[in-house]
Coordinates of C-alpha atoms in Angstrom, one line a residue:
M1 CA 38.4 -13.1 24.1
E2 CA 37.8 -9.4 23.6
E3 CA 37.4 -10.0 19.8
G4 CA 34.8 -12.6 20.5
K5 CA 32.8 -10.3 22.8
F6 CA 33.0 -7.6 20.1
C7 CA 31.6 -10.0 17.5
Q8 CA 28.8 -11.0 19.8
W9 CA 28.0 -7.3 20.5
S10 CA 28.0 -6.6 16.8
V11 CA 25.5 -9.4 16.2
V12 CA 23.3 -8.2 19.1
R13 CA 23.4 -4.6 17.8
S14 CA 22.5 -5.7 14.3
L15 CA 19.6 -7.7 15.6
L16 CA 18.3 -4.9 17.8
A17 CA 18.6 -2.5 14.9
I18 CA 16.6 -4.7 12.6
L19 CA 13.9 -5.3 15.3
Q20 CA 13.4 -1.6 16.0
W21 CA 13.3 -0.9 12.3
W22 CA 10.6 -3.6 11.9
A23 CA 8.7 -2.3 14.9
F24 CA 8.6 1.3 13.6
N25 CA 7.8 0.3 10.1
V26 CA 4.9 -2.0 11.0
A27 CA 3.6 0.5 13.6
V28 CA 3.5 3.3 10.9
I29 CA 1.7 1.1 8.4
V30 CA -0.8 -0.3 10.9
M31 CA -1.5 3.0 12.5
N32 CA -2.1 4.7 9.1
K33 CA -4.5 1.9 8.2
W34 CA -6.2 2.3 11.6
I35 CA -6.6 6.0 11.0
F36 CA -8.3 5.4 7.6
Q37 CA -10.4 2.4 8.6
K38 CA -11.2 2.7 12.3
L39 CA -11.2 6.5 12.9
D40 CA -12.9 7.1 9.5
F41 CA -10.3 9.9 8.8
K42 CA -10.2 9.3 5.1
F43 CA -7.8 12.1 4.2
P44 CA -4.5 10.7 2.9
L45 CA -3.2 14.1 1.8
T46 CA -3.7 15.5 5.3
V47 CA -2.1 12.5 7.0
S48 CA 0.9 12.7 4.7
C49 CA 1.2 16.4 5.4
V50 CA 1.2 15.7 9.2
H51 CA 3.9 13.1 8.6
F52 CA 6.1 15.6 6.7
I53 CA 5.7 18.3 9.4
C54 CA 6.6 15.9 12.2
S55 CA 9.5 14.6 10.2
A56 CA 10.8 18.1 9.4
V57 CA 10.6 19.1 13.1
G58 CA 12.2 15.9 14.2
A59 CA 15.1 16.1 11.7
Y60 CA 15.7 19.7 12.8
L61 CA 15.9 18.8 16.5
A62 CA 18.1 15.7 15.7
I63 CA 20.6 17.8 13.7
K64 CA 20.5 21.3 15.2
V65 CA 19.7 20.5 18.9
L66 CA 20.7 17.0 19.7
K67 CA 23.6 17.0 17.2
V68 CA 23.0 13.4 16.2
K69 CA 24.4 13.9 12.8
P70 CA 26.3 16.9 11.3
L71 CA 24.4 19.0 8.9
I72 CA 25.4 18.5 5.3
Q73 CA 25.7 21.9 3.7
V74 CA 23.9 22.4 0.4
D75 CA 24.3 25.3 -2.0
P76 CA 21.1 27.4 -2.1
E77 CA 20.9 27.0 -5.9
D78 CA 21.1 23.2 -5.5
R79 CA 18.1 23.3 -3.1
W80 CA 15.8 24.2 -5.9
R81 CA 17.6 22.7 -8.9
R82 CA 18.4 19.3 -7.3
I83 CA 16.6 18.8 -4.0
F84 CA 13.2 20.3 -5.0
P85 CA 12.6 17.8 -7.8
M86 CA 13.5 15.0 -5.4
S87 CA 11.1 16.4 -2.8
F88 CA 8.3 16.5 -5.3
V89 CA 8.7 12.8 -6.3
F90 CA 9.3 12.0 -2.6
C91 CA 5.9 13.7 -1.8
I92 CA 4.1 11.8 -4.6
N93 CA 5.5 8.5 -3.3
I94 CA 4.3 8.9 0.2
V95 CA 0.9 10.2 -0.8
L96 CA 0.3 7.3 -3.1
G97 CA 1.2 4.9 -0.4
N98 CA -1.3 6.5 2.0
V99 CA -4.0 6.6 -0.7
S100 CA -3.5 2.9 -1.4
L101 CA -3.8 2.1 2.3
R102 CA -7.2 3.8 2.4
Y103 CA -8.6 1.4 -0.2
I104 CA -6.8 -1.9 0.1
P105 CA -5.4 -4.1 2.9
V106 CA -1.9 -3.7 4.2
S107 CA -1.0 -7.2 2.9
F108 CA -1.9 -6.4 -0.6
M109 CA -0.3 -3.0 -0.5
Q110 CA 3.0 -4.4 0.8
T111 CA 3.0 -7.1 -1.8
I112 CA 2.6 -4.6 -4.6
K113 CA 5.4 -2.4 -3.2
S114 CA 7.7 -5.4 -3.7
F115 CA 7.2 -4.7 -7.4
T116 CA 9.6 -1.7 -7.1
P117 CA 12.7 -3.6 -8.4
A118 CA 10.9 -4.5 -11.6
T119 CA 9.6 -1.0 -12.2
T120 CA 13.1 0.4 -11.6
V121 CA 14.7 -2.0 -14.1
I122 CA 12.0 -1.4 -16.7
L123 CA 12.2 2.4 -16.3
Q124 CA 16.0 2.4 -16.7
W125 CA 15.7 0.1 -19.7
L126 CA 12.9 2.1 -21.5
V127 CA 13.8 5.7 -20.6
W128 CA 17.6 5.6 -19.9
R129 CA 18.4 2.8 -22.4
K130 CA 20.3 0.8 -19.7
Y131 CA 21.1 -2.8 -20.3
F132 CA 21.1 -5.5 -17.6
D133 CA 22.6 -8.9 -17.0
W134 CA 20.2 -11.7 -17.9
R135 CA 20.2 -12.8 -14.3
I136 CA 18.6 -9.5 -13.3
W137 CA 15.7 -10.2 -15.7
A138 CA 15.5 -13.8 -14.5
A139 CA 15.2 -12.6 -10.9
L140 CA 12.3 -10.4 -11.8
V141 CA 10.2 -13.3 -13.1
P142 CA 9.1 -14.6 -9.6
I143 CA 8.4 -11.1 -8.4
V144 CA 6.1 -10.3 -11.4
G145 CA 4.5 -13.7 -11.2
G146 CA 3.8 -13.4 -7.5
I147 CA 2.3 -9.9 -7.9
L148 CA 0.0 -11.2 -10.7
L149 CA -1.1 -14.2 -8.6
T150 CA -1.7 -12.0 -5.6
S151 CA -3.7 -9.4 -7.6
V152 CA -5.9 -12.0 -9.3
T153 CA -6.7 -13.8 -6.1
E154 CA -7.1 -10.7 -3.8
L155 CA -10.5 -10.9 -2.1
S156 CA -10.5 -7.2 -1.2
F157 CA -9.3 -5.9 -4.5
N158 CA -10.0 -2.2 -5.2
T159 CA -9.0 -0.5 -8.5
Y160 CA -8.2 2.9 -6.9
G161 CA -6.0 1.3 -4.2
F162 CA -4.3 -1.0 -6.7
C163 CA -3.5 1.8 -9.1
A164 CA -2.2 4.1 -6.3
A165 CA 0.1 1.3 -5.0
L166 CA 1.3 0.5 -8.5
F167 CA 2.0 4.2 -9.4
G168 CA 3.7 4.4 -6.0
C169 CA 6.2 1.8 -7.2
L170 CA 6.9 3.9 -10.2
A171 CA 7.3 7.0 -8.0
T172 CA 9.7 5.0 -5.8
S173 CA 11.7 3.8 -8.8
T174 CA 11.8 7.4 -10.2
K175 CA 13.0 8.7 -6.8
T176 CA 15.7 6.0 -6.6
I177 CA 17.0 6.8 -10.2
L178 CA 16.9 10.6 -9.7
A179 CA 18.8 10.3 -6.4
E180 CA 21.7 8.9 -8.4
S181 CA 22.0 12.0 -10.6
L182 CA 20.3 14.9 -8.7
L183 CA 22.0 14.1 -5.4
H184 CA 25.4 13.3 -6.9
G185 CA 28.2 14.7 -4.7
Y186 CA 26.1 14.9 -1.6
K187 CA 26.5 11.9 0.7
F188 CA 23.1 12.2 2.4
D189 CA 22.2 10.0 5.3
S190 CA 18.5 9.4 6.1
I191 CA 18.3 12.3 8.7
N192 CA 19.8 14.9 6.4
T193 CA 17.6 13.7 3.6
V194 CA 14.5 14.3 5.7
Y195 CA 15.9 17.6 7.0
Y196 CA 16.0 19.0 3.4
M197 CA 13.1 17.2 1.7
A198 CA 10.4 17.1 4.4
P199 CA 9.9 20.9 4.6
L200 CA 9.8 21.2 0.8
A201 CA 7.3 18.3 0.6
T202 CA 5.2 20.0 3.2
V203 CA 5.1 23.2 1.1
I204 CA 4.2 21.2 -2.0
L205 CA 1.4 19.2 -0.3
A206 CA -0.1 21.8 2.0
V207 CA -2.2 23.7 -0.6
P208 CA -3.6 20.6 -2.4
A209 CA -4.4 19.1 1.0
M210 CA -6.4 22.2 2.0
L211 CA -8.2 22.6 -1.3
I212 CA -9.1 18.9 -1.7
E213 CA -9.6 17.7 1.8
G214 CA -10.0 20.9 3.9
S215 CA -13.8 20.9 4.0
G216 CA -13.9 17.2 4.8
V217 CA -11.4 17.6 7.7
I218 CA -13.5 20.4 9.1
S219 CA -16.7 18.3 8.8
W220 CA -14.9 15.4 10.5
L221 CA -13.7 17.6 13.4
Q222 CA -17.3 18.7 13.9
T223 CA -19.0 15.3 13.8
H224 CA -16.4 12.8 15.1
P225 CA -17.4 11.6 18.7
S226 CA -13.8 11.5 20.1
V227 CA -11.8 14.2 18.3
F228 CA -9.0 14.7 20.8
S229 CA -8.0 11.1 21.1
S230 CA -8.2 10.6 17.4
L231 CA -6.0 13.6 16.7
V232 CA -3.5 12.2 19.2
I233 CA -3.4 9.1 17.1
V234 CA -2.9 11.0 13.9
L235 CA 0.0 13.1 15.4
S236 CA 1.5 9.9 16.9
S237 CA 1.6 8.4 13.5
G238 CA 3.6 11.4 12.4
L239 CA 6.1 11.0 15.3
L240 CA 6.4 7.3 14.4
A241 CA 7.1 8.3 10.8
F242 CA 10.1 10.3 11.9
C243 CA 11.3 7.5 14.2
L244 CA 11.1 5.2 11.2
N245 CA 13.6 7.5 9.4
F246 CA 15.9 7.4 12.3
S247 CA 15.6 3.6 12.6
I248 CA 16.6 3.3 8.9
F249 CA 19.7 5.4 9.6
Y250 CA 20.6 3.1 12.5
V251 CA 20.0 -0.2 10.7
I252 CA 22.0 0.8 7.6
H253 CA 25.0 1.5 9.8
S254 CA 24.6 -1.6 11.9
T255 CA 24.2 -4.3 9.1
T256 CA 25.6 -5.3 5.8
A257 CA 23.8 -4.6 2.5
V258 CA 22.8 -8.3 2.1
T259 CA 21.4 -8.4 5.7
F260 CA 19.5 -5.2 5.1
N261 CA 18.0 -6.6 1.9
V262 CA 16.9 -9.9 3.6
A263 CA 15.6 -8.1 6.7
G264 CA 13.6 -5.8 4.4
N265 CA 11.8 -8.7 2.8
L266 CA 11.1 -10.3 6.1
K267 CA 9.8 -7.0 7.3
V268 CA 7.1 -7.2 4.6
A269 CA 6.1 -10.6 5.9
V270 CA 5.9 -9.3 9.5
A271 CA 3.8 -6.3 8.4
V272 CA 1.4 -8.6 6.5
L273 CA 1.1 -11.0 9.5
V274 CA 0.6 -8.2 12.1
S275 CA -2.0 -6.4 9.9
W276 CA -3.9 -9.6 9.3
L277 CA -4.0 -10.3 13.1
I278 CA -5.4 -6.7 13.7
F279 CA -7.7 -6.1 10.8
R280 CA -8.5 -9.7 9.8
N281 CA -8.8 -9.0 6.1
P282 CA -9.6 -12.2 4.2
I283 CA -6.6 -13.8 2.5
S284 CA -7.0 -16.9 0.3
A285 CA -4.5 -19.7 0.0
L286 CA -3.5 -18.7 -3.5
N287 CA -3.1 -15.1 -2.4
A288 CA -0.8 -16.1 0.4
I289 CA 1.2 -18.2 -2.0
G290 CA 1.5 -15.2 -4.4
C291 CA 2.8 -13.0 -1.6
A292 CA 5.3 -15.7 -0.6
V293 CA 6.5 -16.1 -4.2
T294 CA 7.0 -12.3 -4.5
L295 CA 9.0 -12.1 -1.3
V296 CA 11.2 -15.1 -2.3
G297 CA 11.7 -13.4 -5.7
C298 CA 12.7 -10.1 -4.0
T299 CA 15.3 -12.0 -1.9
F300 CA 16.6 -13.7 -5.0
Y301 CA 16.8 -10.3 -6.8
G302 CA 18.8 -8.9 -3.8
Y303 CA 21.2 -11.9 -4.0
V304 CA 21.8 -11.5 -7.7
R305 CA 22.3 -7.8 -7.3
H306 CA 24.9 -8.5 -4.6
V307 CA 26.7 -11.1 -6.7
L308 CA 27.0 -8.7 -9.6
S309 CA 28.2 -5.9 -7.4
Q310 CA 31.1 -8.1 -6.2
R311 CA 32.8 -8.1 -9.6
P312 CA 36.5 -7.1 -9.7
P313 CA 36.9 -3.3 -10.3
G314 CA 38.5 -4.0 -13.7
T315 CA 35.6 -5.9 -15.1
P316 CA 34.6 -4.2 -18.3
Q317 CA 31.0 -2.9 -18.6
T318 CA 29.2 -4.2 -21.7
P319 CA 25.6 -4.0 -22.8
Q320 CA 25.2 -7.5 -21.3
N321 CA 26.6 -6.8 -17.8
Q322 CA 25.9 -3.1 -17.3
T323 CA 24.1 -3.0 -14.0
E324 CA 24.8 0.4 -12.4
R325 CA 22.1 2.1 -10.3
L326 CA 20.4 -1.1 -9.4
P327 CA 18.7 -0.7 -6.0
F328 CA 18.2 -3.3 -3.4
V329 CA 14.5 -4.3 -3.0
N330 CA 14.3 -2.2 0.1
D331 CA 16.4 0.7 -0.9
K332 CA 17.4 2.9 2.0
L333 CA 15.2 5.8 0.6
N334 CA 12.1 3.6 0.2
D335 CA 10.7 3.7 3.7
K336 CA 11.1 7.4 4.4
V337 CA 8.3 9.3 6.2

């Protein structure tokens, strides 16, 4: 009886974890798009900087004040030799995501982000000379095909936004691969990751943001009709960005890897639907089909990756089945900040 109640509570806890993760993720994406489109605050570097500052403060409070997670001690030398390069790529990844949101609809941006597994595999194959099981390459076919169909039929296509989203996939893949080597030996959870990386990312981004967007932000402050309420929305997006990091930490510890992967792909579908209901960006039938094919391909990729990871420990690694460092589609570092 007690065991049955425990199983029921585990299911409920997993469901609640997934729902709050979806809620924070969709809220951050939609609010960022609202800031760029409705508030006419077209400064993605500044918005990213606000997110980093809020996340750095939130992580400090969570670890130092609320004691939610113990602080993982890092050698001072490693902060610059190992964490700084990760923070730099981390920063580029978030900035490119916000730049793409300025120019293209949420639905298109989210679909392109699903291209990350393909860019990760291709980067490891080209740069690190890794070899992968043929099933991994087969699983990438629907992802690539869906992205191509979505791009060709996108009614609100913008070259700048498309390139930013595509290079954002490359940055995400690079971050995932670097995490394996640079952070080796440190078992970071999402809160500790933000604790160390967000302050460095703020330092990296602050100067370019002031130089490139400083005059535009000042002009916006002087001419916008409702500055106070708009700034509240911008700051709220930063608070939601930190809550998203916390929700990722919770959902990872409440679900299995397969559930996390499937829920991540469904999260993209939810984000696309909610953004369409709010912004009403035009979506053609072929475009919707391309998005659906991409999400199905991502789910299939996650399944193949899971099957390959279940091999017995003694299975020899050959050029045909060497699949280390393969991330799930929605890797636990992908949604940070």
